[in-house]
Short mmCIF file of C-alpha atoms and ligand atoms in Angstrom, two decimals:
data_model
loop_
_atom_site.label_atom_id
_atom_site.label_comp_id
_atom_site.label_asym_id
_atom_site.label_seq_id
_atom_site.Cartn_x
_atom_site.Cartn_y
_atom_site.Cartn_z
CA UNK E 1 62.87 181.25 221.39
CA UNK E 2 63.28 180.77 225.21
CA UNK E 3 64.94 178.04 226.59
CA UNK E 4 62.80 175.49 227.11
CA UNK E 5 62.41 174.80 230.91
CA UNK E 6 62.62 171.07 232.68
CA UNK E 7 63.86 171.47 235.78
CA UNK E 8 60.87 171.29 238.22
CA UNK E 9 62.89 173.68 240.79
CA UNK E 10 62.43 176.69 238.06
CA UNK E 11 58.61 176.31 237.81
CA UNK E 12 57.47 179.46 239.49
CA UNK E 13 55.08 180.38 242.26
CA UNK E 14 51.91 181.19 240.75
CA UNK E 15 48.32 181.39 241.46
CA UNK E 16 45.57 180.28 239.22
CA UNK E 17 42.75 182.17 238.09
CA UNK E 18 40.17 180.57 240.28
CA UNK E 19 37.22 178.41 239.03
CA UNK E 20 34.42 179.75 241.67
CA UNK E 21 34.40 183.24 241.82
CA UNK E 22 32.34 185.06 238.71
CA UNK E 23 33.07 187.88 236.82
CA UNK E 24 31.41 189.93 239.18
CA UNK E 25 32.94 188.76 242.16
CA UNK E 26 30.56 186.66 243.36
CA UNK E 27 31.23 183.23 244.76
CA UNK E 28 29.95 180.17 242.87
CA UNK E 29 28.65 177.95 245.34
CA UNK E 30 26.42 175.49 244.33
CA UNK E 31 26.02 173.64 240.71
CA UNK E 32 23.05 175.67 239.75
CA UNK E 33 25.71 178.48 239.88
CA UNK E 34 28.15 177.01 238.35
CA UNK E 35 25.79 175.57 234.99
CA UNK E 36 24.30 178.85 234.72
CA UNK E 37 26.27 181.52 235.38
CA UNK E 38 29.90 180.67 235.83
CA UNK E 39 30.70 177.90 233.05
CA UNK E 40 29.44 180.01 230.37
CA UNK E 41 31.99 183.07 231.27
CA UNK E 42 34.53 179.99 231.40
CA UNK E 43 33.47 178.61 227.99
CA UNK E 44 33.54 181.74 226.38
CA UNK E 45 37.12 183.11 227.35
CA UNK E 46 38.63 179.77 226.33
CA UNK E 47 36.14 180.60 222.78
CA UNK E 48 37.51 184.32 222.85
CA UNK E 49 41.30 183.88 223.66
CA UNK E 50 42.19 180.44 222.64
CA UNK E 51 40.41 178.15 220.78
CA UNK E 52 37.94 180.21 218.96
CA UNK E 53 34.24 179.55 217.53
CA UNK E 54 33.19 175.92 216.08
CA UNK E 55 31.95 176.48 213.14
CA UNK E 56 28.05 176.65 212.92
CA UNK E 57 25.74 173.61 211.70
CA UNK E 58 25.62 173.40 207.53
CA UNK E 59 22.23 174.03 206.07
CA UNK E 60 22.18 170.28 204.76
CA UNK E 61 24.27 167.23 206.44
CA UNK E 62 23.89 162.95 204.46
CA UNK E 63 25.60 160.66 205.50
CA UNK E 64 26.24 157.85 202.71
CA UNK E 65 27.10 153.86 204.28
CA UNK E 66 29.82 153.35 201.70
CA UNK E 67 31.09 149.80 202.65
CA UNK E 68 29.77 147.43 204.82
CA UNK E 69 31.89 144.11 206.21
CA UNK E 70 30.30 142.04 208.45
CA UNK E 71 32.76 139.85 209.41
CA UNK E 72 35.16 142.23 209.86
CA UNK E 73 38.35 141.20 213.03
CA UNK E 74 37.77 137.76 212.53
CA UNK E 75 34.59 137.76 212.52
CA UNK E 76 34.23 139.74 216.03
CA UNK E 77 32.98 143.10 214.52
CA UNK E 78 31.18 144.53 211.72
CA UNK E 79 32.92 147.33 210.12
CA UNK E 80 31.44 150.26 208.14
CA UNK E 81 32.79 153.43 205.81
CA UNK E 82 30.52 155.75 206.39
CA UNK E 83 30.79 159.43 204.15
CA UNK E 84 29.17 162.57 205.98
CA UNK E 85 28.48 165.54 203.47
CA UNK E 86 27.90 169.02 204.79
CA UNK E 87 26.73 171.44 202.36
CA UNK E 88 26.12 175.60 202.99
CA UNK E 89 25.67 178.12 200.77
CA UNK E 90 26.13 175.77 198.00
CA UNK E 91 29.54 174.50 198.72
CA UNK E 92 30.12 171.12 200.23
CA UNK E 93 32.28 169.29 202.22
CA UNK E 94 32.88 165.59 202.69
CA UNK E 95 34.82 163.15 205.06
CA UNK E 96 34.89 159.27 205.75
CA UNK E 97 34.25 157.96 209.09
CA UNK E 98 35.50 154.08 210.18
CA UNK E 99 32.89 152.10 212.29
CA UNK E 100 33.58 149.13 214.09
CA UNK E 101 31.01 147.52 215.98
CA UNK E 102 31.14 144.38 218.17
CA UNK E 103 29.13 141.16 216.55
CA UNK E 104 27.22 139.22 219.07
CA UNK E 105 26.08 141.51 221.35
CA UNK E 106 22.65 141.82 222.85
CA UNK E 107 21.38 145.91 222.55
CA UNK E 108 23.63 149.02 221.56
CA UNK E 109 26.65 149.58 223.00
CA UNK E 110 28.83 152.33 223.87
CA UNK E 111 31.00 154.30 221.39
CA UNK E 112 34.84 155.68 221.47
CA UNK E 113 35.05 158.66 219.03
CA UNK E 114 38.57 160.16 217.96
CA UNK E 115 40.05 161.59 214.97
CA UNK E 116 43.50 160.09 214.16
CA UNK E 117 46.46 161.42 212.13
CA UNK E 118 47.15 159.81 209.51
CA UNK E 119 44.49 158.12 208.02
CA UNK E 120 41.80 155.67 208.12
CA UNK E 121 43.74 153.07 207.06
CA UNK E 122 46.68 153.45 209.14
CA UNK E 123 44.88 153.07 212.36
CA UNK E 124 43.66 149.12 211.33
CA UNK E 125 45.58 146.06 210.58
CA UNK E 126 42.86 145.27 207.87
CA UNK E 127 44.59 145.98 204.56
CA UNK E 128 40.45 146.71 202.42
CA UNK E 129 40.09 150.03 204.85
CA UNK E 130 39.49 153.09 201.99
CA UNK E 131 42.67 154.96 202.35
CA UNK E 132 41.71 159.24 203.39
CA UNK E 133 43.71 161.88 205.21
CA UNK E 134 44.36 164.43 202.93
CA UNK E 135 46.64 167.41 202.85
CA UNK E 136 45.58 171.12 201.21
CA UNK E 137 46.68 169.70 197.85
CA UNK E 138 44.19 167.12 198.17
CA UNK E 139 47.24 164.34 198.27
CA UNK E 140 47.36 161.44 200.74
CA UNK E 141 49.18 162.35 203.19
CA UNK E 142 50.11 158.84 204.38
CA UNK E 143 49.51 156.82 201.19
CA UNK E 144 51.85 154.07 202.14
CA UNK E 145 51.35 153.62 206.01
CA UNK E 146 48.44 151.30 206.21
CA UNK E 147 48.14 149.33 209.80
CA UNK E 148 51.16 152.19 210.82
CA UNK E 149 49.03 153.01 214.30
CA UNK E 150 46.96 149.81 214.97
CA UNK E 151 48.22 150.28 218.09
CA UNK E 152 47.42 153.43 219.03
CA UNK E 153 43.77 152.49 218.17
CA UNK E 154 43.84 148.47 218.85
CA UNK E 155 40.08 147.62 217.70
CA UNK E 156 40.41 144.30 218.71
CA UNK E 157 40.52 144.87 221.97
CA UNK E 158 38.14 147.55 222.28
CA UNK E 159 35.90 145.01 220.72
CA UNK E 160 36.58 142.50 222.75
CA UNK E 161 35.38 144.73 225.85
CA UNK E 162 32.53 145.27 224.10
CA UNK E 163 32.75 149.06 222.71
CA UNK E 164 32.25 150.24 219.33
CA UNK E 165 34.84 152.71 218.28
CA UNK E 166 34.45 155.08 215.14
CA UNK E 167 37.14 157.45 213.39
CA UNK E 168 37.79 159.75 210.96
CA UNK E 169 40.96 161.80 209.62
CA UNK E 170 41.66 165.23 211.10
CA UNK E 171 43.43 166.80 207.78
CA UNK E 172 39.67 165.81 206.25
CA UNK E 173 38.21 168.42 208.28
CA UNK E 174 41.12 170.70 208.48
CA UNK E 175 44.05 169.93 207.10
CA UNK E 176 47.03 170.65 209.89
CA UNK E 177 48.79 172.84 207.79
CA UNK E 178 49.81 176.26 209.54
CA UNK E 179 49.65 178.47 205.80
CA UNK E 180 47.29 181.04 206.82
CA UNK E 181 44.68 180.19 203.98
CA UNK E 182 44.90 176.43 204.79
CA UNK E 183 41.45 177.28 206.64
CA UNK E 184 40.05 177.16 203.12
CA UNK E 185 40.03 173.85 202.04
CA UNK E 186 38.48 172.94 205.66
CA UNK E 187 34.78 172.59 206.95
CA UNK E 188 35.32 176.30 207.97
CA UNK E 189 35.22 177.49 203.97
CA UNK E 190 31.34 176.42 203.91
CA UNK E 191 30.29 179.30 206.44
CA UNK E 192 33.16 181.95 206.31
CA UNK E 193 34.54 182.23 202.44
CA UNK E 194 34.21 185.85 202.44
CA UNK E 195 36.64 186.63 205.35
CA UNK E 196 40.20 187.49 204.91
CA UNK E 197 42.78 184.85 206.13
CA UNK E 198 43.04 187.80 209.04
CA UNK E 199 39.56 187.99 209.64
CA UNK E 200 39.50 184.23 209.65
CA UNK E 201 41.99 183.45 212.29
CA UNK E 202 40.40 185.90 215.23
CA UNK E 203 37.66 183.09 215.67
CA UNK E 204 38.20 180.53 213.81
CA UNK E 205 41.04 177.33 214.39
CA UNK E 206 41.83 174.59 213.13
CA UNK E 207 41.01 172.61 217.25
CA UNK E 208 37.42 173.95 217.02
CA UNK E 209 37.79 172.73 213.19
CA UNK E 210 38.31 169.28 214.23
CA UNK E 211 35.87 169.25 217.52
CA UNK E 212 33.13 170.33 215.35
CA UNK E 213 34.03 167.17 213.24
CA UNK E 214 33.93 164.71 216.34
CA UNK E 215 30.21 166.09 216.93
CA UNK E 216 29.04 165.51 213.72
CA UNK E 217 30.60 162.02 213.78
CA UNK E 218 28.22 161.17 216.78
CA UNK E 219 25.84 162.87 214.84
CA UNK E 220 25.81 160.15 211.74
CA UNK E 221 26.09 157.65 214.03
CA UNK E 222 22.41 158.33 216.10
CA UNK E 223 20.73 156.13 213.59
CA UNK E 224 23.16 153.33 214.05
CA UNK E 225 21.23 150.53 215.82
CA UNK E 226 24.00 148.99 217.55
CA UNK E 227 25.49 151.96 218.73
CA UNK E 228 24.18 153.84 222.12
CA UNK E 229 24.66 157.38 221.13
CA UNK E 230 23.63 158.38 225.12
CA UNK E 231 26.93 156.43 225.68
CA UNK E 232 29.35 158.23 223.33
CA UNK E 233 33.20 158.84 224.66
CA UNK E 234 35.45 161.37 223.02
CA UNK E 235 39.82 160.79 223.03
CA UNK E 236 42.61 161.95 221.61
CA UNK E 237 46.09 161.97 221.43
CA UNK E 238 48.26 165.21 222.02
CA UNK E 239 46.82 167.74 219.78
CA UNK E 240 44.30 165.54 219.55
CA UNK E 241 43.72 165.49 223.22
CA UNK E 242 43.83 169.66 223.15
CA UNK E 243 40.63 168.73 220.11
CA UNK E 244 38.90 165.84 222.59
CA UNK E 245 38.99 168.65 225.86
CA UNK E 246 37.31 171.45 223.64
CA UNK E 247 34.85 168.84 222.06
CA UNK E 248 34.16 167.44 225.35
CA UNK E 249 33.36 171.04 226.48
CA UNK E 250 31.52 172.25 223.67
CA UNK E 251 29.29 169.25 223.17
CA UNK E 252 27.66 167.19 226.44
CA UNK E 253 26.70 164.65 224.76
CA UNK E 254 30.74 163.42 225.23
CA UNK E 255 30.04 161.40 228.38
CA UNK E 256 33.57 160.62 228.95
CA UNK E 257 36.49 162.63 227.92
CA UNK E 258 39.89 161.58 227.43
CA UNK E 259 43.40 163.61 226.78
CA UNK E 260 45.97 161.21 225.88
CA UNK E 261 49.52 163.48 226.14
CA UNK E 262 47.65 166.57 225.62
CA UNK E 263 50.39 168.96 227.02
CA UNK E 264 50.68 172.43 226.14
CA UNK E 265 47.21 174.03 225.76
CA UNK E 266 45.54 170.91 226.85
CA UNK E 267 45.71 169.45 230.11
CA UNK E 268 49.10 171.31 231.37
CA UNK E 269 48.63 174.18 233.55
CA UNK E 270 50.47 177.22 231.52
CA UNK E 271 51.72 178.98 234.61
CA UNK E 272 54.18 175.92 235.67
CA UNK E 273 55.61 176.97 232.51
CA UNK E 274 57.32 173.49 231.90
CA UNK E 275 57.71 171.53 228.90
CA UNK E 276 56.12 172.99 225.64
CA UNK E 277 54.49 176.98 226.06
CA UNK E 278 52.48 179.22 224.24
CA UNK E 279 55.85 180.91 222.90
CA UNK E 280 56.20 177.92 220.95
CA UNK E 281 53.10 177.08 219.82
CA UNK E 282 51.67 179.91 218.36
CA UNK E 283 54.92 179.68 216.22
CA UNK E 284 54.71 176.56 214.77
CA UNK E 285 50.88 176.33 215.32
CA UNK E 286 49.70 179.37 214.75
CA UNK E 287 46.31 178.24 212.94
CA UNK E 288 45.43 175.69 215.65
CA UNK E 289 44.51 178.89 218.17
CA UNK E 290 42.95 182.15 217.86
CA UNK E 291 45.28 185.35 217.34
CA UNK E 292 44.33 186.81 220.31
CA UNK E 293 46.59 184.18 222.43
CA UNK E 294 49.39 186.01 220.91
CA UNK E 295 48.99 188.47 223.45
CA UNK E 296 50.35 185.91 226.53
CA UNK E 297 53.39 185.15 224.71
CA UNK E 298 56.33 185.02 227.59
CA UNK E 299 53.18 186.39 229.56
CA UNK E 300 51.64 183.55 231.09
CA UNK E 301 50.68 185.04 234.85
CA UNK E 302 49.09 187.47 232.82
CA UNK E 303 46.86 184.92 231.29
CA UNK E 304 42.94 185.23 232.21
CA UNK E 305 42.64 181.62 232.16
CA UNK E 306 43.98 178.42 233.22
CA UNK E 307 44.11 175.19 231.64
CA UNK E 308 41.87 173.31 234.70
CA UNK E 309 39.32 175.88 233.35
CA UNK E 310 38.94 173.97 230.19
CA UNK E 311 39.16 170.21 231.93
CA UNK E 312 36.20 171.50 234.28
CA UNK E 313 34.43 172.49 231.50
CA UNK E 314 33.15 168.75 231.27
CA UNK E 315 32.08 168.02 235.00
CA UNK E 316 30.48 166.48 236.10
CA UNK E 317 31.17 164.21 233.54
CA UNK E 318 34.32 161.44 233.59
CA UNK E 319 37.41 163.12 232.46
CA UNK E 320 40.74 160.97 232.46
CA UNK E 321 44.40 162.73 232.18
CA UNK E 322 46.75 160.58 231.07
CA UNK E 323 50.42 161.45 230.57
CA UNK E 324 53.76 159.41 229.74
CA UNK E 325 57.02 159.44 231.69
CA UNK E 326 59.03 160.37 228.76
CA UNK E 327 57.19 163.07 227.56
CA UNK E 328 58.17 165.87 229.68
CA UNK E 329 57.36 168.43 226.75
CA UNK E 330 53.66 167.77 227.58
CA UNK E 331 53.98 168.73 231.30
CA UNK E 332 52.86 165.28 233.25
CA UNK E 333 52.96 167.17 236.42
CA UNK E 334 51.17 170.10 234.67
CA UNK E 335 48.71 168.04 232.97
CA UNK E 336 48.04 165.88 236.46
CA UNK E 337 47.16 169.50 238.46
CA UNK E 338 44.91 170.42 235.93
CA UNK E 339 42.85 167.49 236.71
CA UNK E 340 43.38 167.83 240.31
CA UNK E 341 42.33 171.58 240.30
CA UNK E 342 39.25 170.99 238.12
CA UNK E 343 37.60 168.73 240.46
CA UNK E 344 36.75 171.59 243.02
CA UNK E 345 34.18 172.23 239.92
CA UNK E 346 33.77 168.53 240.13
CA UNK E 347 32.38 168.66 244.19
CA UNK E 348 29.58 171.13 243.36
CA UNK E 349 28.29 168.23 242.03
CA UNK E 350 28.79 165.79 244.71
CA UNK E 351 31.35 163.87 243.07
CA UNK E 352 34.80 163.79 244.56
CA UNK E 353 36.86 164.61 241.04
CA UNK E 354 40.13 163.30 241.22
CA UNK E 355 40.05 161.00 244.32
CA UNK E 356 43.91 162.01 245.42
CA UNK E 357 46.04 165.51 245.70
CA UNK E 358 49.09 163.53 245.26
CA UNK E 359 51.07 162.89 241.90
CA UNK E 360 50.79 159.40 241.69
CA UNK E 361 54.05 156.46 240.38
CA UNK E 362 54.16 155.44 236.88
CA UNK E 363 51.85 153.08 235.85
CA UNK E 364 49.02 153.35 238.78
CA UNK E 365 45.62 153.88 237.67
CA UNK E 366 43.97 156.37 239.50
CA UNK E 367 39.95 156.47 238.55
CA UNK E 368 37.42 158.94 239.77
CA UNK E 369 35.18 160.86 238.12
CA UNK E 370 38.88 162.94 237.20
CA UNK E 371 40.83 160.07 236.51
CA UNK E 372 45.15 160.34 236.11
CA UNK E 373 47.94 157.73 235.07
CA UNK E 374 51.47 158.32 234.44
CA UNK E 375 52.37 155.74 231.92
CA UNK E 376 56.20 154.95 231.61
CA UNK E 377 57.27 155.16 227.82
CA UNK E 378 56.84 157.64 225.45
CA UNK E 379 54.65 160.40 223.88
CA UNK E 380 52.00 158.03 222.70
CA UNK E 381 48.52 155.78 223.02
CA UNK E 382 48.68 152.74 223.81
CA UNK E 383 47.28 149.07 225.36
CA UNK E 384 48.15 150.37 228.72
CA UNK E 385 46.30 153.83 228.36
CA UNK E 386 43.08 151.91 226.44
CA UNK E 387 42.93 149.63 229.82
CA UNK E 388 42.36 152.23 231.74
CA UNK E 389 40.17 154.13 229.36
CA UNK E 390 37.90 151.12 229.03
CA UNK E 391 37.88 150.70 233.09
CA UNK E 392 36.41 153.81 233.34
CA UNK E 393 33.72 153.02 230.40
CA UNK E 394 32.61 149.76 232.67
CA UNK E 395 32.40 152.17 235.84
CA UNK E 396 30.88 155.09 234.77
CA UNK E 397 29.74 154.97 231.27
CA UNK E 398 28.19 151.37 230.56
C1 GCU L 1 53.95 168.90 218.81
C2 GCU L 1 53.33 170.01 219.60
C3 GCU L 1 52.44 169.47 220.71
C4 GCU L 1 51.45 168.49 220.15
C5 GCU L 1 52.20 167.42 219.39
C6 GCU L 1 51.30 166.41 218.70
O1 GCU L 1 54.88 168.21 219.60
O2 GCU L 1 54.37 170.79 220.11
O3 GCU L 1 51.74 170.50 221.37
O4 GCU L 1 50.67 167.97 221.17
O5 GCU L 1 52.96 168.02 218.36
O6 GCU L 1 50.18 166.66 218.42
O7 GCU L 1 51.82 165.33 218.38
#
């Protein structure tokens, strides 16, 4: 494996593939252009050489209120267990979303969506939350960690700025496991059973896996009647963040898009090659992209895409960047130039994009319709990174 690089006076010179001109040569010039001619070119090299296909709508989708507590927070939300079936060509496949939804409030509201890691019940203080995350085995993964990542998910205070936030266990739709048949036991098995594992892994990954499984979250949740569906807001954290870009892009209904640490095949621009590369990650992540990125391996000029390709893929819409001090394998310069080179995408539209061309210090917010912080600490979500998250909700969301 190649050294990895973190010395910001070895990133080379590079040009990026550029946003505006077409396949054809032609300059994009107006957001007409861009919405119907150059986006879907965009959309579908990031489909063919990187993330793949989501998988396609199931002939039959329930959903199934399992538990119900209304005075759930102390008494400042109500929370609900909510079980979405899918079932195709008479298989089916099941996961368990967590609902919280602020009490007291006078009409729907707007709603955070984002799959965690570990479980339902690690991401909540409150000890009754059904315990899910499951590995290829069908084992807990995280049997004993309950309340583990409150604070990567802090309900309280979402609630308390009065946003409903839902959730749902990524190994339930895919379990992360980089066995080339691990595909099997995921939503993907419903559609593609007949492929070989080879077959399999030219268009379909475990990222479009789990951003399939973030739409049809906000799917079970359009009947909710305290929930604004028109005001629904996708995050994630790190690979996560890679899975809330590509759900952001593949579904508009997303309104706001956040990448929390999303590094390498998120937010970072590949060509700095700093941090975390594709080398890597096709290594020890081989089922989270399509074979076909093999090819840019140590090759990353070479590449046909950038990653500000896939963060304009949601303008106009709200994106924010965020990226921590300590985490240099993500790329925090990377990820903020991705966000900085998208909004030229974002001006089409006659927003401004990110309102700055300068890095900014640790712990500034910077908010435009491509928002950026630098948080100082470590590879992680947090209170700091929700603030801003939920600034941007009351500014261009609620
Ligand atoms: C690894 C991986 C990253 C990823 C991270 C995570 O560190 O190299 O690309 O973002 O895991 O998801 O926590």
């Amino acid at each position: 494996m190649t050294p990895t690089n973190y010395d910001e006076s070895k990133v080379p010179a590079y040009t990026l593939p550029p946003l505006l001109i077409a396949e054809d040569g032609s300059k994009i010039t107006t957001a007409f252009e861009w919405v119907q001619k150059r986006r879907p070119q965009i959309l579908n090299t990031l489909k063919k050489e990187l993330f793949g296909e989501l998988p396609p709508r199931p002939e039959t989708f329930t959903k199934e209120v399992v538990s119900v507590k209304e005075d759930a927070l102390n008494n400042t939300a109500i929370r609900k267990e909510i079980k979405l079936t899918f079932t195709n060509n008479g298989k089916s496949h099941s996961f368990l979303m967590l609902l919280y939804i602020p009490k007291n409030v006078s009409g729907p509201v707007p709603v955070y969506l984002g799959l965690n890691f570990k479980g339902n019940h690690v991401t909540t203080l409150e000890t009754d939350v059904i315990p899910t995350g499951r590995n290829t085995a069908g084992e807990l993964v995280e049997p004993d960690a309950a309340g583990e990542q409150d604070r990567r998910w802090i309900f309280a205070d979402t609630i308390k700025r009065g946003y409903a936030s839902a959730t749902a266990c990524y190994h339930d739709i895919y379990p992360d496991d980089k066995e080339a048949d691990s595909w099997r036991k995921s939503v993907y098995n419903l559609f593609f059973s007949e492929e070989t594992d080879e077959q399999f892994h030219t268009h379909g990954t475990a990222i479009s896996g789990w951003a399939w499984g973030l739409s049809r979250m906000l799917d079970a949740l359009e009947n909710e009647p305290l929930v604004d569906t028109k005001k629904a807001m996708v995050h994630g954290h790190s690979r996560l963040g890679k899975t809330s870009l590509w759900a952001g892009a593949n579904d508009p209904r997303f309104r706001f898009v956040v990448s929390n640490d999303s590094g390498c095949n998120g937010a970072a621009i590949h060509r700095r090659v700093f941090g975390e590369t594709i080398e890597v990650m096709v290594h020890y992540f081989p089922h989270w992209f399509v074979t076909s990125l093999n090819k840019y391996v140590c090759k990353e000029p070479e590449l046909p895409f950038d990653q500000h390709w896939l963060v304009a893929l949601s303008a106009p819409r709200p994106v924010c960047i965020a990226s921590a001090s300590e985490d240099l394998w993500a790329d925090p310069k990377g990820e903020f130039l991705s966000g900085y080179h998208a909004s030229e995408v974002y001006r089409l539209f006659g927003a401004q994009g990110m309102p700055t061309d300068t890095m900014p210090e640790a712990d500034q917010y910077v908010t435009g319709e491509v928002s950026y912080h630098l948080r100082t600490g470590k590879h992680d979500q947090v209170l700091f990174d929700w603030i801003h998250y939920f600034d941007i909700a009351d500014k261009f969301i609620r």
